[in-house]
CSV table of C-alpha atoms in Angstrom, one decimal:
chain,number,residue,atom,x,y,z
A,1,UNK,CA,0.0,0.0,0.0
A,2,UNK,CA,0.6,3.4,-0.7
A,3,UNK,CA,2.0,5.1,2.4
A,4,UNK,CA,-0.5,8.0,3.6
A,5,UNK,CA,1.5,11.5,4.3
A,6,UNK,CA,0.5,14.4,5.8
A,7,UNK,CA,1.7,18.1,4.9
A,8,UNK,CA,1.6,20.6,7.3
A,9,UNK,CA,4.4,23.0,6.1
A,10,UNK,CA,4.6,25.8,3.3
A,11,UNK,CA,6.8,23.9,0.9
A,12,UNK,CA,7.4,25.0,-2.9
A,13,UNK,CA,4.9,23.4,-5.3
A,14,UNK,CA,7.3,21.3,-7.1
A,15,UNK,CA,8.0,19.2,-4.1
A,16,UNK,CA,4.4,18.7,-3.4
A,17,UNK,CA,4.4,17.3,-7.0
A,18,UNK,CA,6.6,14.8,-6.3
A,19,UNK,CA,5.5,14.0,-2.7
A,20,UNK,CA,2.0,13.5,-5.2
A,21,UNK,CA,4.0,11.1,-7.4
A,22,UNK,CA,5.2,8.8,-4.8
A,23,UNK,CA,3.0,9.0,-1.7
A,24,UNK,CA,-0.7,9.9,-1.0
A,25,UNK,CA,-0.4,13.3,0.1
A,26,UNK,CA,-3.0,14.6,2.5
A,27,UNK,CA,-2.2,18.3,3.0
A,28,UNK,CA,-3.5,19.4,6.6
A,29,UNK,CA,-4.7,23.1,5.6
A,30,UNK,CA,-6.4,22.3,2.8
A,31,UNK,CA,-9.1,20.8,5.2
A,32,UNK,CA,-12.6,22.9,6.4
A,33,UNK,CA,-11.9,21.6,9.7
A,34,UNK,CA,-8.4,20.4,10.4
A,35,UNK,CA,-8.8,19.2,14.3
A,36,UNK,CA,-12.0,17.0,12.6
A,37,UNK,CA,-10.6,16.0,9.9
A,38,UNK,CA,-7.6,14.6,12.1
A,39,UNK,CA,-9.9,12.8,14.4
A,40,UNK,CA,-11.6,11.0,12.0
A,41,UNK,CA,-8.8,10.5,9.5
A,42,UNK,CA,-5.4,10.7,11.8
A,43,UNK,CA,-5.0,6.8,12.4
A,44,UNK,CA,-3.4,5.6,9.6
A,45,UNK,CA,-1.1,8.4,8.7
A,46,UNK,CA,2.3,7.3,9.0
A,47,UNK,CA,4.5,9.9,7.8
A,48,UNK,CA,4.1,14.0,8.3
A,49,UNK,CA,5.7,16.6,5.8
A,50,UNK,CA,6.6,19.8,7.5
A,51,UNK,CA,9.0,23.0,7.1
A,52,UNK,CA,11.2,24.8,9.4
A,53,UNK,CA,9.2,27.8,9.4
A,54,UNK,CA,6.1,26.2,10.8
A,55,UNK,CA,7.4,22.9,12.8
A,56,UNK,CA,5.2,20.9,14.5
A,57,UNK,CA,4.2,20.5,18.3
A,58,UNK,CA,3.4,17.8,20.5
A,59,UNK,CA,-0.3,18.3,19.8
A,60,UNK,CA,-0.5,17.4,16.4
A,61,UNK,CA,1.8,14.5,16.8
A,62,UNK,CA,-0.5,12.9,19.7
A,63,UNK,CA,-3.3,13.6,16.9
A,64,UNK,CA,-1.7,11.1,14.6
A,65,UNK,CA,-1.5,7.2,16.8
A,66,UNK,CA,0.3,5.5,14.1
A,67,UNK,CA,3.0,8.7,12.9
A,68,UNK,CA,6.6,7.2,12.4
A,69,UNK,CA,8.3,9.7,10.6
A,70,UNK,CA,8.5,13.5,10.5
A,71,UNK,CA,10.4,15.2,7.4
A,72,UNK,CA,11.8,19.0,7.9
A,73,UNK,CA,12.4,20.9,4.9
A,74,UNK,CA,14.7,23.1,6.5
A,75,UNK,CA,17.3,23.2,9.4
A,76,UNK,CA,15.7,25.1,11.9
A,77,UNK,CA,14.5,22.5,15.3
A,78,UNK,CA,12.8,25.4,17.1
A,79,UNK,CA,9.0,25.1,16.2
A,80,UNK,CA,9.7,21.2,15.9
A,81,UNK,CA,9.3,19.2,19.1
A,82,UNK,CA,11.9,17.0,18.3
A,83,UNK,CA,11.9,15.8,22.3
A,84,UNK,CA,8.2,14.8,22.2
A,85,UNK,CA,8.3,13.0,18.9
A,86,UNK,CA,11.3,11.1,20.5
A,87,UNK,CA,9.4,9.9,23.1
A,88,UNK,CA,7.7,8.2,20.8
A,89,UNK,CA,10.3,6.3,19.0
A,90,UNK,CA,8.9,8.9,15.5
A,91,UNK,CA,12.3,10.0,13.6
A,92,UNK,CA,13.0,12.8,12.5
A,93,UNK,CA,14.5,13.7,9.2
A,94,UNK,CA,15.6,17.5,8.4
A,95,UNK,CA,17.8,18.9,5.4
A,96,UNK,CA,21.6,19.8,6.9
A,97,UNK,CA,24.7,20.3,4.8
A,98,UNK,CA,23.2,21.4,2.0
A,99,UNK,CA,22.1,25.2,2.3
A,100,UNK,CA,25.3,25.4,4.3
A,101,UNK,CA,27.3,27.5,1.1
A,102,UNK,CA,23.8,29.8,0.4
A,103,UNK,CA,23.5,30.7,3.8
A,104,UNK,CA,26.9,31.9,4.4
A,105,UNK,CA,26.8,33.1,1.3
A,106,UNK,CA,24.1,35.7,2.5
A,107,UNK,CA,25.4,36.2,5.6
A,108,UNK,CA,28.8,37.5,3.9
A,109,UNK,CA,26.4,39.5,1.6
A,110,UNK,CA,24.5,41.2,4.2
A,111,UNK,CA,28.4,42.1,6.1
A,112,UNK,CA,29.6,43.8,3.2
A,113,UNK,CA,26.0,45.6,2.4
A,114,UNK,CA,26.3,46.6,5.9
A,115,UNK,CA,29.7,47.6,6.0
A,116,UNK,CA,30.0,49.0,2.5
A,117,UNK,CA,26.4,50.8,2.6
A,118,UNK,CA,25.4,49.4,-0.8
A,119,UNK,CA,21.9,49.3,0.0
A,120,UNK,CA,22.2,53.1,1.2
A,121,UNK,CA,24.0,53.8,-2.1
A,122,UNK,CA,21.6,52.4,-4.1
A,123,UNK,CA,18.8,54.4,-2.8
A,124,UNK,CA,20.9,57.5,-2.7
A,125,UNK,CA,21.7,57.1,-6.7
A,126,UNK,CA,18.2,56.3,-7.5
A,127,UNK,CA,16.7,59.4,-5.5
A,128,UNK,CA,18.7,61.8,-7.9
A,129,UNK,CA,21.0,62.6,-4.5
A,130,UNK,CA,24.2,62.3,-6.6
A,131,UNK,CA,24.6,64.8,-9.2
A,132,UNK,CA,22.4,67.0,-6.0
A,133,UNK,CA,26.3,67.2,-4.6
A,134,UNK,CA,25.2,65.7,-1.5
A,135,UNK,CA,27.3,64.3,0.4
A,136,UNK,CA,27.2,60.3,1.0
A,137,UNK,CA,29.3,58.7,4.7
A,138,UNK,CA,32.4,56.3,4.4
A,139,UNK,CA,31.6,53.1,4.3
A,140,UNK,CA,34.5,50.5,7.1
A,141,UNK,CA,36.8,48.0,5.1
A,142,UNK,CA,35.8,44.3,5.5
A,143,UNK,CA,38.8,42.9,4.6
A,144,UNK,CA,41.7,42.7,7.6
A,145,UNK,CA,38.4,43.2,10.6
A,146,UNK,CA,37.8,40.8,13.0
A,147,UNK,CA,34.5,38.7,12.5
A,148,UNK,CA,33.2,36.8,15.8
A,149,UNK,CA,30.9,34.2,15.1
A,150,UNK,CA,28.4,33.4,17.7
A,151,UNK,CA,27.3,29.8,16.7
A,152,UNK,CA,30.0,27.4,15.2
A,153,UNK,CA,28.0,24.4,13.5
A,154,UNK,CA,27.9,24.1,10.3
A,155,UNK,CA,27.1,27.4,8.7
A,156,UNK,CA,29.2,28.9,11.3
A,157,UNK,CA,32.1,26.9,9.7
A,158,UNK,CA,31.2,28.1,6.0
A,159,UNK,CA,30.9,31.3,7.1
A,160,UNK,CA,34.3,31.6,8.8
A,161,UNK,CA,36.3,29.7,5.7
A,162,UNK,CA,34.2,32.6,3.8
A,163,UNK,CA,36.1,35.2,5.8
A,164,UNK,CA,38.9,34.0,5.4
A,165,UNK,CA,38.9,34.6,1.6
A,166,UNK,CA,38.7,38.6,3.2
A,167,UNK,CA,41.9,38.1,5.8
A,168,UNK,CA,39.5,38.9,8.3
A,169,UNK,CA,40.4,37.2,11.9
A,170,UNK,CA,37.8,35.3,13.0
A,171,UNK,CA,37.1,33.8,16.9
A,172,UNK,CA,33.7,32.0,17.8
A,173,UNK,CA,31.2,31.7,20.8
A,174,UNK,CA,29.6,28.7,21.9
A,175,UNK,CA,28.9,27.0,25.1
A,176,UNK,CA,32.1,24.6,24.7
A,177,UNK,CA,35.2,24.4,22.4
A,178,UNK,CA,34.8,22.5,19.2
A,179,UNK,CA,37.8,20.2,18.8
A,180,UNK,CA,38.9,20.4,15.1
A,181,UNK,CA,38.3,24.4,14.3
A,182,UNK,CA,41.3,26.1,13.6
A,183,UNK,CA,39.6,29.2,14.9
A,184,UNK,CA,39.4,30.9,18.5
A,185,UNK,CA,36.4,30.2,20.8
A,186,UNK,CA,35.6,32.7,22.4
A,187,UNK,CA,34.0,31.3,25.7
A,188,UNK,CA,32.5,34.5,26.4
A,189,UNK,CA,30.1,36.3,24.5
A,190,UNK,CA,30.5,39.5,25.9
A,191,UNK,CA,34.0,39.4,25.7
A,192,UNK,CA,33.3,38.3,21.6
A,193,UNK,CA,31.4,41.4,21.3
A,194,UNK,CA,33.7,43.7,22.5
A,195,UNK,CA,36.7,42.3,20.5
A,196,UNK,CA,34.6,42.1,17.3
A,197,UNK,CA,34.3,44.6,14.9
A,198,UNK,CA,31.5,42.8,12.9
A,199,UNK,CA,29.5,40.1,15.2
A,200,UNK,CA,27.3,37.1,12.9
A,201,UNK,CA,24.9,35.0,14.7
A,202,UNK,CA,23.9,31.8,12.8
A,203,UNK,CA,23.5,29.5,16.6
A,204,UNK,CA,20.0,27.2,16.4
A,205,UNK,CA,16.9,28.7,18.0
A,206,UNK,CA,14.6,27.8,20.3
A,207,UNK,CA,14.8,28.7,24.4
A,208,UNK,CA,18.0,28.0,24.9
A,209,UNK,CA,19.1,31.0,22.8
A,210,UNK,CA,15.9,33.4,23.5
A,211,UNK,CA,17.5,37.0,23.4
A,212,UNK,CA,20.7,35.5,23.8
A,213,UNK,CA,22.1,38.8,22.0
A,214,UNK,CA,20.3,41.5,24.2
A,215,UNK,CA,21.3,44.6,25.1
A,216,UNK,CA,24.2,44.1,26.9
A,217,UNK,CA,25.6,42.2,24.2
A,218,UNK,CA,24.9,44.9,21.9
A,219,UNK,CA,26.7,47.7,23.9
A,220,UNK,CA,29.4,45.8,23.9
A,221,UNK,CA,29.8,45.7,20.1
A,222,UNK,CA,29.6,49.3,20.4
A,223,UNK,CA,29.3,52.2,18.1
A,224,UNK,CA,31.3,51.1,15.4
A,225,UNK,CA,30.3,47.4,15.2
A,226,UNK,CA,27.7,45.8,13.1
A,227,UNK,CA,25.4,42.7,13.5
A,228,UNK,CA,24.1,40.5,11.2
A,229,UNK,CA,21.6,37.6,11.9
A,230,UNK,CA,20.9,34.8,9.6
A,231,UNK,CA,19.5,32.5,12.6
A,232,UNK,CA,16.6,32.7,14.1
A,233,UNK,CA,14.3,36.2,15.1
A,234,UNK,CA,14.1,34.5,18.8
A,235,UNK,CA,17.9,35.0,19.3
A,236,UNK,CA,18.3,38.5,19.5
A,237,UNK,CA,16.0,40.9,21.7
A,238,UNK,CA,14.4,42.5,18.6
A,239,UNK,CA,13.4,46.0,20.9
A,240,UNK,CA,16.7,46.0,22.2
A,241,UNK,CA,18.5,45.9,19.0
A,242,UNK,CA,15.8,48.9,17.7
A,243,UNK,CA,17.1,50.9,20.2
A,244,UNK,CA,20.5,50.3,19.9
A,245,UNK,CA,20.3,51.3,16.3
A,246,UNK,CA,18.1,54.1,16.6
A,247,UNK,CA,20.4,56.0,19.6
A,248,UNK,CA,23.8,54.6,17.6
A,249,UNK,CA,25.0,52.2,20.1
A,250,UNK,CA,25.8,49.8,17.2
A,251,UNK,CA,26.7,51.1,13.9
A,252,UNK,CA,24.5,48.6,11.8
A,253,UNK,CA,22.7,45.5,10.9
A,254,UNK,CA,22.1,43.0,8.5
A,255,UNK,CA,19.1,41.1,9.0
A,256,UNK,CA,17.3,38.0,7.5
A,257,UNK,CA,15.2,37.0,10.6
A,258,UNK,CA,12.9,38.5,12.9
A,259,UNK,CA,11.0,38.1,15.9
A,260,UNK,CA,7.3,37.7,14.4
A,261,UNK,CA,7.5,36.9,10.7
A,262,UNK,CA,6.6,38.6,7.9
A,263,UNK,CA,5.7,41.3,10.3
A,264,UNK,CA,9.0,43.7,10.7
A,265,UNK,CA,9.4,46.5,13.1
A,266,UNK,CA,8.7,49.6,11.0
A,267,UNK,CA,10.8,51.8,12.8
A,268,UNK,CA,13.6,49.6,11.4
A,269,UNK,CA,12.5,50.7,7.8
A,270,UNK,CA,13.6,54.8,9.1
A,271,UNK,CA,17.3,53.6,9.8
A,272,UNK,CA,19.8,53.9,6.8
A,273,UNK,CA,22.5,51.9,8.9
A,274,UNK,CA,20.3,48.6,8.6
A,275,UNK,CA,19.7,46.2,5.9
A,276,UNK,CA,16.8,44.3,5.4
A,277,UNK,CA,15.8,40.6,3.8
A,278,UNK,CA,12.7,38.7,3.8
A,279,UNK,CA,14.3,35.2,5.5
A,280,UNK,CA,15.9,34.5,1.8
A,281,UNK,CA,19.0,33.2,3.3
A,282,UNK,CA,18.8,29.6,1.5
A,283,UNK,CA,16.8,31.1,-1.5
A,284,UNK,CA,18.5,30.2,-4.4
A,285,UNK,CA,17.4,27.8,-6.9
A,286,UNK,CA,20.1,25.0,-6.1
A,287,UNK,CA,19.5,24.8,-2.7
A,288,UNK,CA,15.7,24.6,-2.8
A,289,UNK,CA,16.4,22.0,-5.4
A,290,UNK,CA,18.5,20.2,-2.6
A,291,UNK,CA,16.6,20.4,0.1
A,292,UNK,CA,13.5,19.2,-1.5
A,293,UNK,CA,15.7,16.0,-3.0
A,294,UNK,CA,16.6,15.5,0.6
A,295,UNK,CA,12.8,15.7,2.1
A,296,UNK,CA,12.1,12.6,-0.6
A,297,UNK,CA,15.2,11.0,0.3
A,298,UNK,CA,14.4,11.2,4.0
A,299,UNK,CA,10.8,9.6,3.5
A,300,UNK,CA,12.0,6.9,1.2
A,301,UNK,CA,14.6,5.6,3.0
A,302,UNK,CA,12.5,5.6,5.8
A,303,UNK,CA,10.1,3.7,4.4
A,304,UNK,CA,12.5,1.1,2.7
A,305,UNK,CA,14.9,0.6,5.2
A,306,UNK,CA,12.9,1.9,8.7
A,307,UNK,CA,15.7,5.0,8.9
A,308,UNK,CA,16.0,8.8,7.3
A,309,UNK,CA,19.2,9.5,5.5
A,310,UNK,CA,19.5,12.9,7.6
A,311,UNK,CA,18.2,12.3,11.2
A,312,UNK,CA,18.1,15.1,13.9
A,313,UNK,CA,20.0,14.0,16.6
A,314,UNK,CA,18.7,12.7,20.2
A,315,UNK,CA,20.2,15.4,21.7
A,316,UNK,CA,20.0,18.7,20.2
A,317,UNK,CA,23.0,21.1,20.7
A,318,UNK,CA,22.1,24.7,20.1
A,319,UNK,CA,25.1,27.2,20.8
């Protein structure tokens, strides 16, 4: 028999195609009454489809008796409860490794926008500004600065052999050393901030790492450093960081994440020193490609051999 699947994530239509092709897909929202419809139809439903930007909770797992297997497109473990689906002996698959090159990719992207003020430019060449004789600021050098990376998994890695390519020196925060990186660790982050003149945060989510970069933090990187988040919006205190920005306690910010997406703060959208993207870190056509392959790679290995190619682990590490 067919296995039954259930989709409760936003994934891209070509992977629900192919989920189509090979499984009977059953897709959760689609459904006038989704707690009824789970009640009546939930036994039987073996596998769930779901995205990082949604997750699943404990809830809708204990809906579903017979669930086995639960299939992330994405990295992100914070709106997935990874602990209660464990409990129940249901693996989990997710798709690791390969957005690792996009997403540092951005993150170096966002830097250098920062840094350089290329989004600022832009604007001020389209406004008519330049041939106006006004004046435009100095932008600070990226190559030779010293990048402290809060979060060394592996993004963090990518995104510190990136630097590299820039001569930057790069040290790392996390709550212990890791043994092979040829890079400092930092173990505290305060001490991170202060040394660093441009501070990246790419550590996991979740409540471990709830405003782990608040205020304090953010003084510490000071007027003249810039922070860029390509993590999660639950990492940083988003009304600190306003603040900081808006009374020049930092000196910018890239930012791909935020607190209560789509929704932005709007006072972000006054501040020149800030550069803003809608969560497009891993939005390139190769990596989509990848992760999806993954997400069917994950469900039919599970169901030919009992295991995912790409399980989260039993115990999650975040910073």
């Amino acid at each position: 028999m067919v296995p039954r699947v259930l989709n409760v994530g936003r994934l891209p239509q070509p992977l629900i195609d192919r989920l189509q092709a090979d499984f009977r897909l059953e897709t959760l929202a689609a459904q006038p009454d989704p707690r009824g419809y789970l009640d009546t139809h939930g036994r039987g439903i073996e596998a769930m489809v779901t995205s990082a930007a949604v997750g699943v909770d404990a809830a809708l797992i204990d809906a579903l008796p017979d669930l086995r297997v639960i299939c992330s497109f994405g990295v992100g473990l914070d709106r997935i409860d990874v602990e209660a689906a464990h409990r129940r002996g249901i693996e989990v698959g997710y798709t690791p490794d390969v957005l690792n090159d996009c997403v540092a990719d951005h993150a170096m992207a966002l830097l250098l926008d920062v840094a350089r003020q290329v989004s600022r430019a832009d604007r001020y060449v389209r406004r008519g500004h330049w041939p106006q004789g006004l004046a435009f600021p100095l932008g600070r050098k990226v190559s030779g600065a010293r990048l402290g990376i809060v979060g060394l998994g592996r993004i963090g890695r990518t995104i510190a052999r990136r630097a590299e390519g820039f001569e930057m020196e790069v040290r790392y925060h996390s709550r212990r050393s890791v043994p092979d990186a040829r890079w400092a660790h930092e173990p505290d982050l305060l001490e991170l901030a202060r040394w660093a003149d441009f501070l990246v945060v790419i550590t996991s989510g979740g409540p471990a790492t709830r405003h782990l970069i608040d205020g304090e933090v953010l003084d510490a990187l000071g007027p003249k450093g810039c922070l860029v988040n390509v993590a999660r919006g639950s990492v940083i205190d988003e009304e600190a960081l306003v603040l900081a920005l808006e009374q020049g306690r930092i000196g910018g910010a890239g930012l791909d994440v935020y607190t209560d997406e789509p929704h932005v703060p709007a006072r972000l959208f006054e501040l020149d020193n800030v550069v803003l993207t809608p969560h497009i870190a891993s939005a390139t056509e190769q990596t989509r490609q990848a992760m999806a392959d993954l997400v069917l790679e994950n469900l039919r290995s599970f169901f030919t051999t009992g295991r995912v190619v790409a399980p989260v682990p039993k115990a999650v590490i975040t910073a």
